[in-house]
Short mmCIF file of C-alpha atoms in Angstrom, two decimals:
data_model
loop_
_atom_site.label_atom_id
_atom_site.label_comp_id
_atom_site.label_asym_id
_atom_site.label_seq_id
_atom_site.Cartn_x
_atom_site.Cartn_y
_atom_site.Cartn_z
CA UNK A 143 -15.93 -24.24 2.25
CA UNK A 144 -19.38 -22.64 2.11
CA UNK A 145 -21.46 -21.74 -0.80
CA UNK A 146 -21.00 -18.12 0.72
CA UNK A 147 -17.39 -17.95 0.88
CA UNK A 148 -17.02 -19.53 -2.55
CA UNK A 149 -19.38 -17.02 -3.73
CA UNK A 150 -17.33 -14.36 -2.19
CA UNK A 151 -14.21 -15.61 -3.73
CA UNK A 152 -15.29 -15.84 -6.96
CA UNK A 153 -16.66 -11.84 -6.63
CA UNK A 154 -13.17 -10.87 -5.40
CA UNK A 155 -11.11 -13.14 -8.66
CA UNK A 156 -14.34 -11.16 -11.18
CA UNK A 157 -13.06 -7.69 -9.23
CA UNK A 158 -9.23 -8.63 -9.69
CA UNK A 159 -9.53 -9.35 -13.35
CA UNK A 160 -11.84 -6.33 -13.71
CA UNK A 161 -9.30 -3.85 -11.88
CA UNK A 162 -6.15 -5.69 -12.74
CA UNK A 163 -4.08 -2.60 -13.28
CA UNK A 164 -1.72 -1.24 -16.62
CA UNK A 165 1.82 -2.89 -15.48
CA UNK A 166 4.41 -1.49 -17.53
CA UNK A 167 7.97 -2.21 -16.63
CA UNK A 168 10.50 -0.14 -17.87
CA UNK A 169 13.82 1.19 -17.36
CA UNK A 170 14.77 4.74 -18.76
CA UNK A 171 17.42 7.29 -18.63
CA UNK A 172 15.89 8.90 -15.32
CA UNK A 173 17.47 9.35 -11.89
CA UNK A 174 15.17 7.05 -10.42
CA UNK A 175 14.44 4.43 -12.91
CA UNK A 176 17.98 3.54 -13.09
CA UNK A 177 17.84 3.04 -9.24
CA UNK A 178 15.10 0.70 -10.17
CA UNK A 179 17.18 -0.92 -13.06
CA UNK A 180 20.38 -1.48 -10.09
CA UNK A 181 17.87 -2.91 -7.47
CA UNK A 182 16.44 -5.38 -10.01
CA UNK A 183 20.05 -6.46 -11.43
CA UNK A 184 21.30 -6.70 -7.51
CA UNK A 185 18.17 -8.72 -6.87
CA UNK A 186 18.41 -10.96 -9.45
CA UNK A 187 22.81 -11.27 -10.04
CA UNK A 188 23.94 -10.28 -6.37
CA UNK A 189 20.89 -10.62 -3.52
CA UNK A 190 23.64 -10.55 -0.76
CA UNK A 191 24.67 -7.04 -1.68
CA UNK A 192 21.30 -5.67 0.71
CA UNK A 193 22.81 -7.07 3.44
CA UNK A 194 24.62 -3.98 3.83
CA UNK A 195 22.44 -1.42 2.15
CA UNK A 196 20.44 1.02 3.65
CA UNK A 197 18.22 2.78 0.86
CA UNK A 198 14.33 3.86 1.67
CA UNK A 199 13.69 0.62 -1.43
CA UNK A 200 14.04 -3.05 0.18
CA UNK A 201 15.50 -6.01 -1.42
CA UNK A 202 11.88 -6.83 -2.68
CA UNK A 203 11.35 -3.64 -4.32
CA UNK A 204 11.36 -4.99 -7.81
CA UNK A 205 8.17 -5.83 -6.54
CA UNK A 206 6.54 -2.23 -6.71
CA UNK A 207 9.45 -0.99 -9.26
CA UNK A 208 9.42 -3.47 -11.39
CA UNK A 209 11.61 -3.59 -14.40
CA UNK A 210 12.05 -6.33 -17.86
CA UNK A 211 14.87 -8.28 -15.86
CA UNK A 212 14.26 -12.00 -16.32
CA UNK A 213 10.46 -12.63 -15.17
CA UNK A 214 10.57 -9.65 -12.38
CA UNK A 215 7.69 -8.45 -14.54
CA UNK A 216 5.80 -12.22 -13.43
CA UNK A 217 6.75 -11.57 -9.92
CA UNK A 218 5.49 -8.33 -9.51
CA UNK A 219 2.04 -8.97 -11.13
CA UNK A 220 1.35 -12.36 -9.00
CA UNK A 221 2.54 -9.99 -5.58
CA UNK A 222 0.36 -7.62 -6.77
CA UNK A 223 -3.06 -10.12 -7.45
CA UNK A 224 -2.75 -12.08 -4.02
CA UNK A 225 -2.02 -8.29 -2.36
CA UNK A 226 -5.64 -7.56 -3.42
CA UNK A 227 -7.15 -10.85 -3.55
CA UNK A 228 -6.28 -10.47 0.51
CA UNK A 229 -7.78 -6.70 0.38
CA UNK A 230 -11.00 -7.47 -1.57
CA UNK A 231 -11.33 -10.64 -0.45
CA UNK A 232 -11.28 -9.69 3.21
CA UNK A 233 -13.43 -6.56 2.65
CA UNK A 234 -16.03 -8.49 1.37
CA UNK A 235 -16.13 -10.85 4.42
CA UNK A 236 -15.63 -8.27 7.09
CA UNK A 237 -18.97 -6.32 5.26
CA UNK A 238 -20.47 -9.71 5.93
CA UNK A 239 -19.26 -10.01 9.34
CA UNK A 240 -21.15 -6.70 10.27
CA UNK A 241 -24.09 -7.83 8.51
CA UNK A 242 -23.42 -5.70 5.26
CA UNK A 243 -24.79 -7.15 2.25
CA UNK A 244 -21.91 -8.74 -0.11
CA UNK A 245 -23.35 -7.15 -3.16
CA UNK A 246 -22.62 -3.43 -1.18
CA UNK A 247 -19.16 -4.74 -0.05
CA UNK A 248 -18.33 -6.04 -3.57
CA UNK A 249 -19.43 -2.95 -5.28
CA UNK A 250 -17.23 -0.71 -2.56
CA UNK A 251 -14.13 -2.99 -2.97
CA UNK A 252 -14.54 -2.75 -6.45
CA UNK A 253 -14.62 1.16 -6.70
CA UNK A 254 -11.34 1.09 -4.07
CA UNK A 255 -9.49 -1.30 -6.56
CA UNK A 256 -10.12 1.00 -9.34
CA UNK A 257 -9.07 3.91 -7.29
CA UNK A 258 -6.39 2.29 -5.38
CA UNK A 259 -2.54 1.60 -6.34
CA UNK A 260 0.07 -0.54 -5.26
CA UNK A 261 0.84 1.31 -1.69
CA UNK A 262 -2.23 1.60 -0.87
CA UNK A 263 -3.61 -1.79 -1.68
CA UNK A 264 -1.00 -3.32 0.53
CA UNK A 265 -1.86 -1.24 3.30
CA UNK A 266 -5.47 -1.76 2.43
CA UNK A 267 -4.80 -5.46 3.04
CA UNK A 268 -2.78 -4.79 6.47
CA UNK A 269 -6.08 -2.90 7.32
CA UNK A 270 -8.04 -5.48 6.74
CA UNK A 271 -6.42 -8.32 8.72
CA UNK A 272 -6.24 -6.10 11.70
CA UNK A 273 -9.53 -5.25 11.60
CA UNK A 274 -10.64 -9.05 12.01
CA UNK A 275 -7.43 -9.11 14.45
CA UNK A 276 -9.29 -6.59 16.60
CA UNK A 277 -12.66 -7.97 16.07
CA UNK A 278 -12.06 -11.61 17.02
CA UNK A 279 -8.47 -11.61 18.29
CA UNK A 280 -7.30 -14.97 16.33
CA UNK A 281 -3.85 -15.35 15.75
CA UNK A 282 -4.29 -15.96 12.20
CA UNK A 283 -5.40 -12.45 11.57
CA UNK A 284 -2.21 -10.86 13.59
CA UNK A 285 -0.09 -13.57 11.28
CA UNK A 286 -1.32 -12.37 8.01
CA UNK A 287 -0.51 -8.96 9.24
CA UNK A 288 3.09 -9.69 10.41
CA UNK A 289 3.59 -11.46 6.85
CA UNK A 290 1.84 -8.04 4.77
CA UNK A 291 3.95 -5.83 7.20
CA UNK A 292 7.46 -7.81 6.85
CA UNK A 293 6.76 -7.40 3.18
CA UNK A 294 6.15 -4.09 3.28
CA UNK A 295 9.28 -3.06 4.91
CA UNK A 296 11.08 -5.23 2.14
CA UNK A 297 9.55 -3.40 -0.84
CA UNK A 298 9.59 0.02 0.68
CA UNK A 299 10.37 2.08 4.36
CA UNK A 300 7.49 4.45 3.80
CA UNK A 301 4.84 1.57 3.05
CA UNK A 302 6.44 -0.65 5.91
CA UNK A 303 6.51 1.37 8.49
CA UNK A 304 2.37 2.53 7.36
CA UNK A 305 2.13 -1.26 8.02
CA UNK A 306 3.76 -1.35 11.30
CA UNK A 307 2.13 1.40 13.04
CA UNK A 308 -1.50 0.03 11.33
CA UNK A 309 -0.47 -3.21 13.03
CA UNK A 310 0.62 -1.50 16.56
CA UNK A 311 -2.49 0.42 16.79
CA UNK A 312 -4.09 -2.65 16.15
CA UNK A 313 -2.73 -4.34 19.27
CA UNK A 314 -3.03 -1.06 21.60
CA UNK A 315 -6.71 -1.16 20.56
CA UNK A 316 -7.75 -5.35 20.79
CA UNK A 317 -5.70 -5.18 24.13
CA UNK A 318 -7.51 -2.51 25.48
CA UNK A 319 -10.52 -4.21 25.03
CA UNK A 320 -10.04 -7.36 25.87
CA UNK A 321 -7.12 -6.90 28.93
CA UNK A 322 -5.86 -10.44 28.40
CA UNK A 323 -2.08 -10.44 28.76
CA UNK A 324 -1.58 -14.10 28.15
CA UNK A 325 -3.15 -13.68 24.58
CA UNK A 326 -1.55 -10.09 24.22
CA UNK A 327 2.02 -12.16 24.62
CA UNK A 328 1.31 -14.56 22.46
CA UNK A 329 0.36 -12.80 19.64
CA UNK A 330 3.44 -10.16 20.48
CA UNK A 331 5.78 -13.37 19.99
CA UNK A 332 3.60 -14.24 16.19
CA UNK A 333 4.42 -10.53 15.46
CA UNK A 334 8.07 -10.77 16.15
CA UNK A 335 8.98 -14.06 15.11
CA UNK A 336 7.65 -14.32 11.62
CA UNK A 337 9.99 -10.95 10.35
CA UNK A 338 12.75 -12.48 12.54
CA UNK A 339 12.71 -16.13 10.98
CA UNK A 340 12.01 -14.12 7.17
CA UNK A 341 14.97 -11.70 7.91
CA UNK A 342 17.53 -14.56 8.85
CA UNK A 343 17.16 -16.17 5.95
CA UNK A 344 16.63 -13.55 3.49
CA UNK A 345 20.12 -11.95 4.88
CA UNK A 346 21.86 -14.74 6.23
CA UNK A 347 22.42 -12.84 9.59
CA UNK A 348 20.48 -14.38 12.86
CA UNK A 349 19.57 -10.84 14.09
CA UNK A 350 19.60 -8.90 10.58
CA UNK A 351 15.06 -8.12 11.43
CA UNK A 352 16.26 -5.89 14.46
CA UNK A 353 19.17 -4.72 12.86
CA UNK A 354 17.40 -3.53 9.89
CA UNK A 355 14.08 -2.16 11.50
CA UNK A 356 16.18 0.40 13.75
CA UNK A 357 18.11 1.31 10.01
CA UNK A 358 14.66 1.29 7.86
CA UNK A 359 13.26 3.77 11.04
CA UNK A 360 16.64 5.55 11.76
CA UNK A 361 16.41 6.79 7.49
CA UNK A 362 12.64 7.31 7.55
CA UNK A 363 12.85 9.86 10.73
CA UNK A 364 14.79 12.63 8.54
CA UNK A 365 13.84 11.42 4.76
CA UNK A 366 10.70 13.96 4.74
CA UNK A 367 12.47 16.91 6.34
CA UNK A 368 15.05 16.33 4.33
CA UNK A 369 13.52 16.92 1.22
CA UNK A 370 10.91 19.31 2.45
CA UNK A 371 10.48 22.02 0.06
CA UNK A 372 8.01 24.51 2.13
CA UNK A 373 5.96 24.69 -0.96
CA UNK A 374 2.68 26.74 -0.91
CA UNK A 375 0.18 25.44 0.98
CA UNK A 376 -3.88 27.22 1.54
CA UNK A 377 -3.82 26.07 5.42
CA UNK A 378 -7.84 27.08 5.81
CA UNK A 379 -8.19 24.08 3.30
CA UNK A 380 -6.22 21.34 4.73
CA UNK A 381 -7.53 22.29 8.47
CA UNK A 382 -10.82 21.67 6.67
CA UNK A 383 -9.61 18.28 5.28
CA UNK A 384 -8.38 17.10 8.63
CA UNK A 385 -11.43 18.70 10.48
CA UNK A 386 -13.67 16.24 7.90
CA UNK A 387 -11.76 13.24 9.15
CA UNK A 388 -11.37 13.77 12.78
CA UNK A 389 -14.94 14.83 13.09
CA UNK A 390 -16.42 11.23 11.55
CA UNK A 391 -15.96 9.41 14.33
CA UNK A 392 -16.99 11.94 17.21
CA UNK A 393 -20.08 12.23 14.79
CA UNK A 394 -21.03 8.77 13.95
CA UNK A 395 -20.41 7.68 17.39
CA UNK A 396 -19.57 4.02 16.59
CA UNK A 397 -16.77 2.34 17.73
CA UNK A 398 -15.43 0.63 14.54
CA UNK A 399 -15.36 4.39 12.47
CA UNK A 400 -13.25 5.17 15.71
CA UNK A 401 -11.25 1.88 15.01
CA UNK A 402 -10.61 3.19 11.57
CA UNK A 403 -9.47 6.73 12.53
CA UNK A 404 -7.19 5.29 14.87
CA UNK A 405 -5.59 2.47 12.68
CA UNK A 406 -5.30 4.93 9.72
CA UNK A 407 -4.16 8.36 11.63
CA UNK A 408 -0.45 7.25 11.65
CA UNK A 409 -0.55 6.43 7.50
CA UNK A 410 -2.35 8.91 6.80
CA UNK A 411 -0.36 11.98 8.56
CA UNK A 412 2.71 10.51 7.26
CA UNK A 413 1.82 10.62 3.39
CA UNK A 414 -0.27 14.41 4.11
CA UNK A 415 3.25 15.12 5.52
CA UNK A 416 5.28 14.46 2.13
CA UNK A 417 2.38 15.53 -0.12
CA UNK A 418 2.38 18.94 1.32
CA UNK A 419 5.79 19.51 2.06
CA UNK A 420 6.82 18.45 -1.34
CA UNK A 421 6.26 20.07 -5.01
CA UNK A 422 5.57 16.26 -6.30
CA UNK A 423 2.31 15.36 -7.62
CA UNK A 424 3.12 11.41 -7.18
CA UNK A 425 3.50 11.95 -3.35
CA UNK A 426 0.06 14.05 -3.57
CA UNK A 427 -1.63 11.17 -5.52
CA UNK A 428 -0.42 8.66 -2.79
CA UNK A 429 -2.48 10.74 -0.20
CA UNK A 430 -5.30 10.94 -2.16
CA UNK A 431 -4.79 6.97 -2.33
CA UNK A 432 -5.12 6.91 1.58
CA UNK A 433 -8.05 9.20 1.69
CA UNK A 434 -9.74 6.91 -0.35
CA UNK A 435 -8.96 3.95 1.52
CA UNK A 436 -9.80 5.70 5.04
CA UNK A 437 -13.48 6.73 3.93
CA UNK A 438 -14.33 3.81 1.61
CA UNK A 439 -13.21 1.70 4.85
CA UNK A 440 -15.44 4.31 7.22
CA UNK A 441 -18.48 3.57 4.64
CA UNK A 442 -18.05 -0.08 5.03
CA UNK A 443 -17.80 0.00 8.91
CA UNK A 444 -20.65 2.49 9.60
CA UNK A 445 -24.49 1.96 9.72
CA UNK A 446 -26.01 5.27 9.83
CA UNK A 447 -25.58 8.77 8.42
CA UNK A 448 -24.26 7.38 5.08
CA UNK A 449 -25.80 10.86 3.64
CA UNK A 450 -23.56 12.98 6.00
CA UNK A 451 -20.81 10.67 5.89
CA UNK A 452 -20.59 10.85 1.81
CA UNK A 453 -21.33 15.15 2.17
CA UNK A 454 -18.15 14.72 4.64
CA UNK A 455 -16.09 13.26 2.35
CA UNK A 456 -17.08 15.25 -0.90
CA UNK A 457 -16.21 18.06 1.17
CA UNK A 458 -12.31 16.30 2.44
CA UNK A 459 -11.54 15.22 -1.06
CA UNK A 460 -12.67 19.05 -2.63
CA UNK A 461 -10.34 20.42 -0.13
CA UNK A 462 -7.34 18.36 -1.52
CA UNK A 463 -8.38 19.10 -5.10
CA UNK A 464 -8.66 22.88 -4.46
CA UNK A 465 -5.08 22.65 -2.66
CA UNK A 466 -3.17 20.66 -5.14
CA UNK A 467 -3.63 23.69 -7.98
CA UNK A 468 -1.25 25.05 -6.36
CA UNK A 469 1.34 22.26 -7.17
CA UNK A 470 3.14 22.31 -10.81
CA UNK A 471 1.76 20.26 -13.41
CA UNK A 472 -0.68 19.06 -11.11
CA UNK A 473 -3.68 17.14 -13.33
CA UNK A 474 -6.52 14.69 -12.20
CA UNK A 475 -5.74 11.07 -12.32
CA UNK A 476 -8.12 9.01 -14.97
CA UNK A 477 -9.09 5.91 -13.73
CA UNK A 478 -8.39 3.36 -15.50
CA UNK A 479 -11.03 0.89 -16.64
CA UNK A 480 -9.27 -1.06 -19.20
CA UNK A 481 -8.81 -3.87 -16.30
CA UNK A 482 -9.82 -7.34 -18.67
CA UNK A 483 -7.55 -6.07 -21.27
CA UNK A 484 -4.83 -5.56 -19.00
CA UNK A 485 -4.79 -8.77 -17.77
CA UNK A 486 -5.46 -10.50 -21.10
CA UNK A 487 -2.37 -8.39 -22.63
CA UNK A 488 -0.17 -9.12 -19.49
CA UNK A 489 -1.07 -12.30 -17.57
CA UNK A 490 -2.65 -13.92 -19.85
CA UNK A 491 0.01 -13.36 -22.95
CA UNK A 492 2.73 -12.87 -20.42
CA UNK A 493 5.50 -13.92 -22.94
CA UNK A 494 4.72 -11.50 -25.21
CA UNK A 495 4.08 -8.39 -23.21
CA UNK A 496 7.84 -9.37 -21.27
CA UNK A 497 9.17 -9.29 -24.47
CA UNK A 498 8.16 -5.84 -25.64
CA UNK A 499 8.88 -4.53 -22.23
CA UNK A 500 12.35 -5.84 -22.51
CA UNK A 501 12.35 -4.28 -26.51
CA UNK A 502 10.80 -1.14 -25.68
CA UNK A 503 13.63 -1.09 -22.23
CA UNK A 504 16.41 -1.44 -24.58
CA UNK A 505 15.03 1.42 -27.30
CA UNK A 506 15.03 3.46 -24.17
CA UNK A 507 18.53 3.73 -23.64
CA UNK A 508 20.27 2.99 -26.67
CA UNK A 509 20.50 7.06 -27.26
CA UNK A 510 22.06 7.26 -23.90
CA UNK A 511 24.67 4.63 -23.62
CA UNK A 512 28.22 6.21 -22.65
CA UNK A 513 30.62 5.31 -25.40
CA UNK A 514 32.65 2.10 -24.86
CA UNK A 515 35.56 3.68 -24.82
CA UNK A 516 34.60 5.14 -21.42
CA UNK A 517 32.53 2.49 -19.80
CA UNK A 518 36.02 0.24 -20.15
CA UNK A 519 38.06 2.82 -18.34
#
């Protein structure tokens, strides 16, 4: 190991501790957080049971949802660290790679992790590998992004499949370049393999990855027109957010912003889909998550017209502000800068904060318990 890489890793632990985000698990009285209370129960008392369910959450979504089920809430926060130690980590060195100076690529990856949450830090990390994968074509690269992608589709369809078209691009675009079909086939069979060998054994079924994929894709095609609510939408304003991002790359006139727009269009139309379709603010914070993510990437890729580029995105991320009054209880996100107290309170005293997660879990419902006298019919 170099002195550089060492000194990389040790920027990316100092920007993990720094950013290491609020985790509170909980489970309420809600619709959805008893979902997340059944999925970590199943996960933990009956695993087998997802062999035959088909729900847009995986098997491994305790891992995003987590709740105070045994040590789901350890689980989740070590997923959650190597997720962005991979992001960050790979930033940094892919800034270096282009000649960037690691003190620019720190700072950026450092203002993402802030910004950034859980979807889009995983996605973030897909990015990343791919990004090497279609700079140097190593195998290693495409593996790392099978691995983030088949765990993707295991926590979540709508991050998975974000994964899996980042990861397809990916391939379109280093094949395209480099027109070697030997290589193309072997990294194909990398791409397939490692979800098949994963799938078998989570599910005990020899063809359960194929099986599942057409399922996870099959319930993702009609999910967001299924719950689109034609909300109102001020269409001179998000033609002027997509005009900002489609223009970048005809502008720039590099080939790595173009790499970007490619790898991210896919993500990016699917979560503008449910954010303006939908009267939910969470699904409108998740595509301000990937807005982020596609111009902080775009900044560290470029090497000209970084005034332009930021007026560009000041402009993109106005638009999305001005449209999302328009949404109910809409309010700015705070970021959160309470990182090295976070992970003091929760890594560091993990015992502890389990236990008042499990405490404040069972206050939670205690008003809401059916009577016994019911629950034993």
């Amino acid at each position: 190991m170099t002195k550089e890489n060492l000194k990389i890793i040790l920027l990316t632990l100092l920007i993990l501790a720094c950013t290491f985000p609020n985790y509170e698990p909980d489970y309420g009285i809600g619709l959805d957080t008893s979902y997340m209370w059944g999925l970590g129960h199943l996960f933990q008392n009956n695993f087998s049971f997802f062999k035959n369910m088909i729900y847009p959450i995986g098997p491994l979504g305790i891992l995003k949802y987590t709740v105070a089920v045994e040590h789901q809430f350890m689980y989740s926060m070590i997923f959650g660290l190597i997720a962005k130690f991979i992001f960050v980590f790979l930033g940094i060195c892919y800034g270096k790679l282009l000649h960037k100076s690691v003190l620019f690529s720190a700072i950026l990856f450092f203002i993402l992790s802030l910004l950034l949450y859980f979807d889009a830090i995983l996605i973030g990390a897909c990015f990343m590998s791919i990004l090497f994968f279609v700079e140097q074509g190593k195998p290693k690269h495409i593996a790392l992004a099978t691995l983030i992608t088949t765990a993707a589709l295991l926590i979540k369809s709508s991050i998975g499949i974000s994964c899996a078209s980042i990861l397809f691009v990916g391939f379109v675009i280093r094949f395209y370049t480099e027109k070697d079909k030997k290589k193309g086939i072997i990294n194909s069979g990398i791409a397939f393999i490692i979800p098949f060998i994963i799938y078998a054994i989570l599910f005990q079924q020899l063809f359960a990855f194929p099986i599942q994929l057409f399922q996870t894709f099959k319930i993702a095609s009609g999910y967001s027109s299924a719950l689109n609510l034609a909300v109102e939408n001020d269409f001179l304003l998000i033609a002027l957010l997509w005009g900002t991002i489609l223009f970048v790359p005809f502008y720039v006139n590099e080939k790595r912003v173009f790499w970007v727009l490619c790898l991210s269009i896919f993500p990016f139309f699917a979560f503008w889909k449910h954010a303006v379709g939908r009267q939910d603010i969470n699904h409108y914070y998740q595509l301000e998550f990937i807005i982020f993510l596609y111009w902080g990437l775009v900044f560290l890729v470029s090497h000209k017209q970084k005034n332009i580029l930021f007026v560009l995105f000041l402009i993109c991320f106005s638009s999305l502000l001005l449209n999302a009054q328009k949404i109910p209880d809409y309010a700015n996100r705070k970021v959160d800068i309470n990182g090295i107290t976070h992970c003091n309170n929760n890594m560091l005293h993990y015992n502890n904060a389990n236990g008042l997660a499990k405490y404040y879990s069972y206050q939670n419902i205690q008003g809401n318990v059916l009577p016994i006298e019911i629950r034993e019919k």
